[in-house]
Coordinates of C-alpha atoms in Angstrom, one line a residue:
M1 CA 50.8 -163.6 -31.1
S2 CA 49.5 -162.0 -27.9
V3 CA 49.4 -163.5 -24.5
G4 CA 45.8 -162.3 -24.2
P5 CA 44.2 -161.0 -21.0
L6 CA 45.7 -161.8 -17.6
R7 CA 44.3 -165.2 -16.7
I8 CA 45.4 -165.8 -13.1
V9 CA 46.9 -163.8 -10.3
T10 CA 48.8 -165.9 -7.8
I11 CA 48.8 -164.7 -4.1
G12 CA 50.9 -166.3 -1.4
V13 CA 49.0 -166.6 1.9
T14 CA 49.8 -167.8 5.4
D15 CA 46.3 -169.2 5.9
T16 CA 44.1 -170.3 3.0
T17 CA 41.0 -170.4 5.2
D18 CA 41.5 -166.8 6.3
A19 CA 41.9 -165.7 2.6
L20 CA 38.8 -167.5 1.6
R21 CA 36.8 -165.4 4.1
L22 CA 37.4 -162.5 1.7
F23 CA 37.7 -163.9 -1.8
R24 CA 35.1 -166.7 -1.5
D25 CA 32.7 -165.6 1.2
V26 CA 32.5 -161.9 0.5
V27 CA 33.7 -161.3 -3.1
G28 CA 31.9 -164.5 -4.3
L29 CA 34.7 -166.3 -6.2
R30 CA 34.2 -170.0 -6.3
I31 CA 36.7 -172.7 -5.8
E32 CA 37.5 -174.5 -9.0
A33 CA 40.1 -176.9 -7.8
E34 CA 42.6 -177.6 -5.0
W35 CA 45.9 -179.5 -5.3
E36 CA 49.4 -179.8 -4.0
A37 CA 52.0 -178.3 -6.3
S38 CA 54.0 -181.0 -8.2
R39 CA 57.7 -181.1 -7.4
D40 CA 58.5 -180.1 -11.0
L41 CA 56.2 -177.1 -10.8
A42 CA 57.7 -176.1 -7.4
D43 CA 61.2 -176.4 -8.9
L44 CA 60.2 -174.3 -11.9
W45 CA 58.8 -171.7 -9.4
G46 CA 62.1 -171.7 -7.5
L47 CA 60.7 -173.1 -4.2
D48 CA 63.3 -174.6 -1.9
A49 CA 63.5 -178.4 -1.9
N50 CA 61.9 -178.7 1.5
V51 CA 58.9 -176.4 0.7
T52 CA 55.5 -177.7 -0.4
A53 CA 52.7 -175.6 -1.7
H54 CA 48.9 -176.1 -1.4
I55 CA 47.1 -174.4 -4.2
T56 CA 43.5 -173.2 -4.3
H57 CA 42.2 -172.0 -7.6
L58 CA 39.2 -169.7 -7.8
S59 CA 37.2 -167.9 -10.5
Y60 CA 34.2 -165.7 -10.8
Q61 CA 31.6 -168.2 -12.1
G62 CA 34.2 -169.8 -14.4
Y63 CA 35.0 -166.5 -16.2
P64 CA 38.3 -167.3 -18.0
S65 CA 40.3 -164.1 -17.1
G66 CA 40.8 -162.4 -13.7
Q67 CA 41.1 -165.7 -11.8
L68 CA 42.8 -166.1 -8.5
R69 CA 45.2 -168.8 -7.2
L70 CA 46.0 -168.9 -3.5
V71 CA 49.3 -170.6 -2.5
E72 CA 49.9 -171.7 1.1
H73 CA 53.5 -172.8 1.8
H74 CA 54.8 -175.4 4.3
P75 CA 57.0 -174.4 6.1
A76 CA 55.1 -171.1 6.1
A77 CA 56.4 -168.2 4.0
T78 CA 57.4 -165.1 5.9
Q79 CA 58.6 -162.5 3.3
R80 CA 56.0 -160.2 1.9
V81 CA 56.1 -159.1 -1.7
R82 CA 55.0 -155.6 -0.7
D83 CA 54.6 -154.3 2.8
D84 CA 53.6 -150.6 2.4
L85 CA 50.9 -150.3 5.1
D86 CA 52.9 -149.1 8.2
G87 CA 55.7 -151.5 6.9
P88 CA 59.2 -150.9 5.5
D89 CA 58.1 -150.4 1.9
S90 CA 56.8 -147.2 0.3
A91 CA 53.6 -146.9 -1.7
V92 CA 55.6 -145.6 -4.6
D93 CA 58.2 -148.4 -4.6
V94 CA 58.5 -150.2 -8.0
G95 CA 56.7 -153.6 -8.1
P96 CA 53.3 -155.2 -8.0
K97 CA 50.8 -153.0 -6.1
A98 CA 47.1 -154.2 -6.0
I99 CA 44.3 -156.3 -7.4
D100 CA 41.1 -154.5 -8.4
F101 CA 37.5 -155.7 -8.2
Y102 CA 34.3 -153.9 -9.2
A103 CA 31.6 -153.7 -6.6
N104 CA 28.1 -153.9 -8.1
H105 CA 26.2 -152.5 -5.2
D106 CA 26.4 -149.7 -2.7
L107 CA 30.0 -148.9 -1.6
D108 CA 29.1 -148.3 2.0
E109 CA 27.5 -151.7 2.1
A110 CA 30.6 -153.2 0.5
I111 CA 32.8 -151.4 3.1
A112 CA 30.7 -152.9 5.9
E113 CA 31.0 -156.4 4.4
M114 CA 34.8 -156.2 4.0
T115 CA 35.3 -154.7 7.5
E116 CA 33.1 -157.4 9.2
A117 CA 35.2 -160.1 7.4
G118 CA 38.4 -158.6 8.9
F119 CA 39.7 -156.6 5.9
P120 CA 39.2 -152.9 6.7
P121 CA 39.8 -150.0 4.2
R122 CA 43.1 -148.2 4.2
S123 CA 41.7 -145.1 2.4
R124 CA 38.5 -143.1 2.3
P125 CA 36.2 -143.5 -0.7
I126 CA 37.5 -141.3 -3.5
H127 CA 34.9 -140.0 -6.0
Y128 CA 35.9 -138.5 -9.4
V129 CA 34.5 -137.8 -12.8
I130 CA 36.4 -137.9 -16.1
G131 CA 34.4 -137.0 -19.1
P132 CA 31.2 -139.2 -19.1
T133 CA 32.6 -141.7 -16.7
E134 CA 32.1 -141.5 -13.0
T135 CA 33.9 -143.7 -10.5
E136 CA 34.2 -144.2 -6.7
E137 CA 37.1 -146.2 -5.4
L138 CA 38.9 -147.1 -2.2
L139 CA 41.8 -149.3 -1.2
F140 CA 41.6 -152.1 1.3
T141 CA 44.1 -154.3 3.1
G142 CA 43.7 -158.0 2.2
P143 CA 45.3 -161.2 3.5
D144 CA 48.9 -160.8 4.5
G145 CA 48.8 -157.1 3.7
V146 CA 47.9 -157.4 0.0
P147 CA 46.3 -154.2 -1.2
F148 CA 43.0 -154.6 -3.1
L149 CA 40.9 -151.9 -4.7
L150 CA 37.1 -151.7 -4.9
M151 CA 35.5 -149.7 -7.7
V152 CA 32.0 -148.6 -8.3
A153 CA 31.5 -147.6 -11.9
V154 CA 28.9 -145.3 -13.5
N155 CA 28.8 -145.1 -17.3
H156 CA 32.0 -147.1 -17.7
P157 CA 32.4 -148.4 -21.3
A158 CA 32.0 -152.1 -22.0
T159 CA 35.7 -152.2 -23.0
S160 CA 36.7 -151.6 -19.3
H161 CA 33.8 -152.9 -17.2
R162 CA 32.3 -156.3 -18.0
V163 CA 28.5 -156.5 -17.6
Q164 CA 28.0 -158.7 -14.6
P165 CA 25.5 -161.5 -14.4
P166 CA 22.2 -160.8 -12.5
G167 CA 22.8 -160.8 -8.7
A168 CA 26.6 -160.5 -8.9
R169 CA 27.8 -158.3 -6.0
Y170 CA 31.4 -158.2 -7.1
S171 CA 33.5 -159.1 -10.2
E172 CA 36.5 -161.1 -11.3
I173 CA 39.9 -159.4 -10.9
A174 CA 39.3 -156.6 -13.5
T175 CA 42.7 -155.0 -13.2
V176 CA 46.1 -155.4 -11.5
S177 CA 48.2 -152.3 -10.7
V178 CA 52.0 -152.1 -10.9
I179 CA 54.2 -149.3 -9.8
C180 CA 56.3 -148.5 -12.9
D181 CA 59.9 -147.4 -13.2
D182 CA 60.3 -146.4 -16.9
P183 CA 57.1 -146.2 -19.1
E184 CA 59.1 -146.8 -22.3
D185 CA 60.6 -150.0 -20.9
S186 CA 57.1 -151.1 -20.0
R187 CA 55.7 -150.2 -23.5
R188 CA 58.4 -152.4 -25.0
F189 CA 57.8 -155.4 -22.8
Y190 CA 54.0 -155.4 -22.5
G191 CA 53.6 -154.3 -26.2
D192 CA 56.5 -156.0 -28.1
V193 CA 57.1 -159.1 -25.9
L194 CA 53.6 -159.9 -24.5
G195 CA 51.8 -158.4 -27.5
M196 CA 49.2 -156.5 -25.4
N197 CA 47.5 -153.3 -26.5
V198 CA 48.0 -149.8 -25.1
R199 CA 44.5 -148.9 -24.0
S200 CA 45.4 -145.5 -22.6
A201 CA 48.4 -143.4 -21.5
A202 CA 48.0 -140.1 -19.7
D203 CA 49.2 -138.0 -16.9
V204 CA 46.8 -137.5 -14.0
S205 CA 45.4 -134.0 -14.3
D206 CA 46.1 -131.4 -11.7
D207 CA 42.5 -131.3 -10.5
L208 CA 42.6 -135.0 -9.7
L209 CA 46.1 -135.3 -8.5
D210 CA 45.4 -134.9 -4.8
V211 CA 42.7 -137.6 -4.7
A212 CA 44.8 -139.9 -6.8
N213 CA 47.8 -139.5 -4.5
E214 CA 45.6 -140.1 -1.5
L215 CA 44.1 -143.3 -3.0
V216 CA 47.5 -144.9 -3.8
G217 CA 49.3 -143.6 -0.7
A218 CA 51.7 -141.3 -2.5
P219 CA 52.9 -138.0 -0.9
P220 CA 50.6 -135.0 -1.8
G221 CA 51.6 -133.3 -5.1
T222 CA 53.4 -136.3 -6.5
P223 CA 53.0 -136.3 -10.3
M224 CA 51.5 -139.5 -11.8
H225 CA 51.3 -141.1 -15.2
F226 CA 48.8 -143.9 -15.9
L227 CA 49.6 -146.5 -18.6
V228 CA 46.9 -149.2 -19.2
F229 CA 47.5 -152.4 -21.2
N230 CA 44.7 -154.7 -22.2
A231 CA 43.9 -157.5 -24.7
P232 CA 40.7 -156.7 -26.6
P233 CA 37.9 -157.6 -26.6
D234 CA 38.1 -158.8 -23.0
P235 CA 37.4 -155.9 -20.6
S236 CA 39.1 -157.7 -17.7
G237 CA 42.7 -159.0 -17.2
K238 CA 44.2 -155.5 -17.6
Y239 CA 47.4 -154.0 -16.3
L240 CA 47.4 -150.5 -14.8
L241 CA 51.0 -149.2 -14.6
V242 CA 51.5 -146.1 -12.4
H243 CA 54.6 -144.0 -12.8
F244 CA 55.5 -141.2 -10.3
Y245 CA 58.3 -139.5 -12.3
E246 CA 60.9 -138.1 -9.9
G247 CA 58.8 -139.3 -7.0
T248 CA 59.3 -143.0 -7.9
G249 CA 60.7 -145.1 -5.1
R250 CA 63.2 -147.9 -4.9
R251 CA 62.7 -151.2 -6.7
L252 CA 61.4 -154.2 -4.7
V253 CA 64.1 -156.4 -6.2
G254 CA 63.2 -160.0 -6.4
R255 CA 60.2 -159.7 -4.1
M256 CA 57.6 -160.9 -6.6
H257 CA 58.3 -164.6 -6.3
P258 CA 56.1 -167.7 -5.7
R259 CA 58.0 -168.4 -2.4
N260 CA 56.7 -165.1 -0.9
L261 CA 53.4 -163.7 0.6
G262 CA 51.4 -161.5 -1.6
I263 CA 51.0 -161.0 -5.4
S264 CA 53.7 -163.5 -6.7
L265 CA 52.8 -164.4 -10.3
Y266 CA 50.8 -163.1 -13.3
T267 CA 49.8 -166.1 -15.5
H268 CA 48.8 -166.1 -19.2
D269 CA 47.9 -169.1 -21.3
V270 CA 49.1 -169.1 -24.9
Q271 CA 49.0 -171.4 -27.9
D272 CA 52.6 -170.8 -29.0
L273 CA 55.0 -170.3 -26.1
G274 CA 57.9 -170.3 -28.5
A275 CA 56.7 -167.1 -30.2
I276 CA 56.6 -165.2 -26.9
L277 CA 60.1 -166.5 -25.9
D278 CA 61.5 -165.5 -29.3
R279 CA 60.6 -161.9 -28.6
A280 CA 61.9 -161.9 -25.0
G281 CA 65.5 -161.0 -24.1
S282 CA 67.7 -163.8 -22.7
D283 CA 67.8 -161.9 -19.4
E284 CA 64.0 -161.8 -19.3
I285 CA 63.6 -165.6 -19.3
L286 CA 64.1 -166.6 -15.6
A287 CA 63.2 -170.3 -15.9
G288 CA 62.0 -172.9 -18.4
P289 CA 60.5 -173.6 -20.7
A290 CA 59.7 -176.9 -19.0
E291 CA 56.8 -179.3 -19.2
V292 CA 55.3 -179.7 -15.7
A293 CA 52.2 -181.0 -14.0
V294 CA 49.7 -178.4 -12.8
G295 CA 47.0 -180.2 -10.9
P296 CA 45.5 -182.8 -13.3
D297 CA 46.8 -180.9 -16.4
R298 CA 50.2 -180.5 -18.0
Y299 CA 51.7 -177.3 -19.4
R300 CA 54.9 -176.1 -21.0
I301 CA 55.8 -173.1 -18.9
A302 CA 58.4 -170.4 -18.9
I303 CA 58.8 -167.7 -16.2
L304 CA 59.6 -164.2 -17.5
A305 CA 60.8 -161.1 -15.7
G306 CA 59.1 -157.8 -16.4
P307 CA 60.6 -154.3 -16.3
N308 CA 59.1 -153.4 -12.9
E309 CA 60.1 -156.4 -10.8
E310 CA 57.0 -158.3 -12.2
R311 CA 57.1 -162.1 -12.6
F312 CA 55.1 -163.7 -15.4
E313 CA 54.1 -167.4 -15.8
I314 CA 53.5 -168.1 -19.5
R315 CA 51.9 -171.5 -20.1
Q316 CA 51.1 -173.5 -23.2
P317 CA 48.7 -176.5 -22.7
V318 CA 50.3 -179.9 -23.6

């Protein structure tokens, strides 16, 4: 039993309208539904009793993975999950890092679109070639400081880059990145507990290290290890774990949480929640399982803690 590909990324925002200028108006995600979080869901998420949450659920033309859920809190949230652009956190601190989209048109044009919408780049475009694949990437600052990456792919295999429908300018969330503390702990959790597949695992080569450091914001010369988990055959909904060896920073303890601003939950839908929970350690089950209302639907949900300060929402339809 595998959790399958990442279905939904939840992002806490101070202003849904502002976030939609990026994710709906530029990236092209469409609103699938809006609702107020039920009290039982808010309780399961660990929101304070006086906090309500307005949820906006978006997808890329209904594609079932790589979807986005915006959560606006009342009273407004103030704590950021990660604040590493001129903030107190480091780019190499352990925890959720970024969400990644493919751009299906000229990168300069995409930069202009993002900048005009108020979300400027935080890095220069980085171009590199590995074997037959060619990629150009750069990092942007999204709503409430959330890092998001744009990628332009040349000759990427169908296992990693979904063929987009005609006219599509961007993609669903293809990948999320996480700064990793211990790769072996992550292999156990993502592989043994979540049942995902190790798609690749490798150190960044010396000839690409400088540009990779620049892209993620690590100090020059910091060694890097990439560990990618996926759920075949879906090319999206992947996790890219980045380990910096002795250059790894502090843990962003407890920061990935639905009460905070930024990337706050990774959601997977499963048919047998019990099978996942049987493989998880007791200290990895943070809340639930509990049956709760999610918009018009009902799910049996458990919240799991990952090895890198991640927080997972595992749901079984009722």
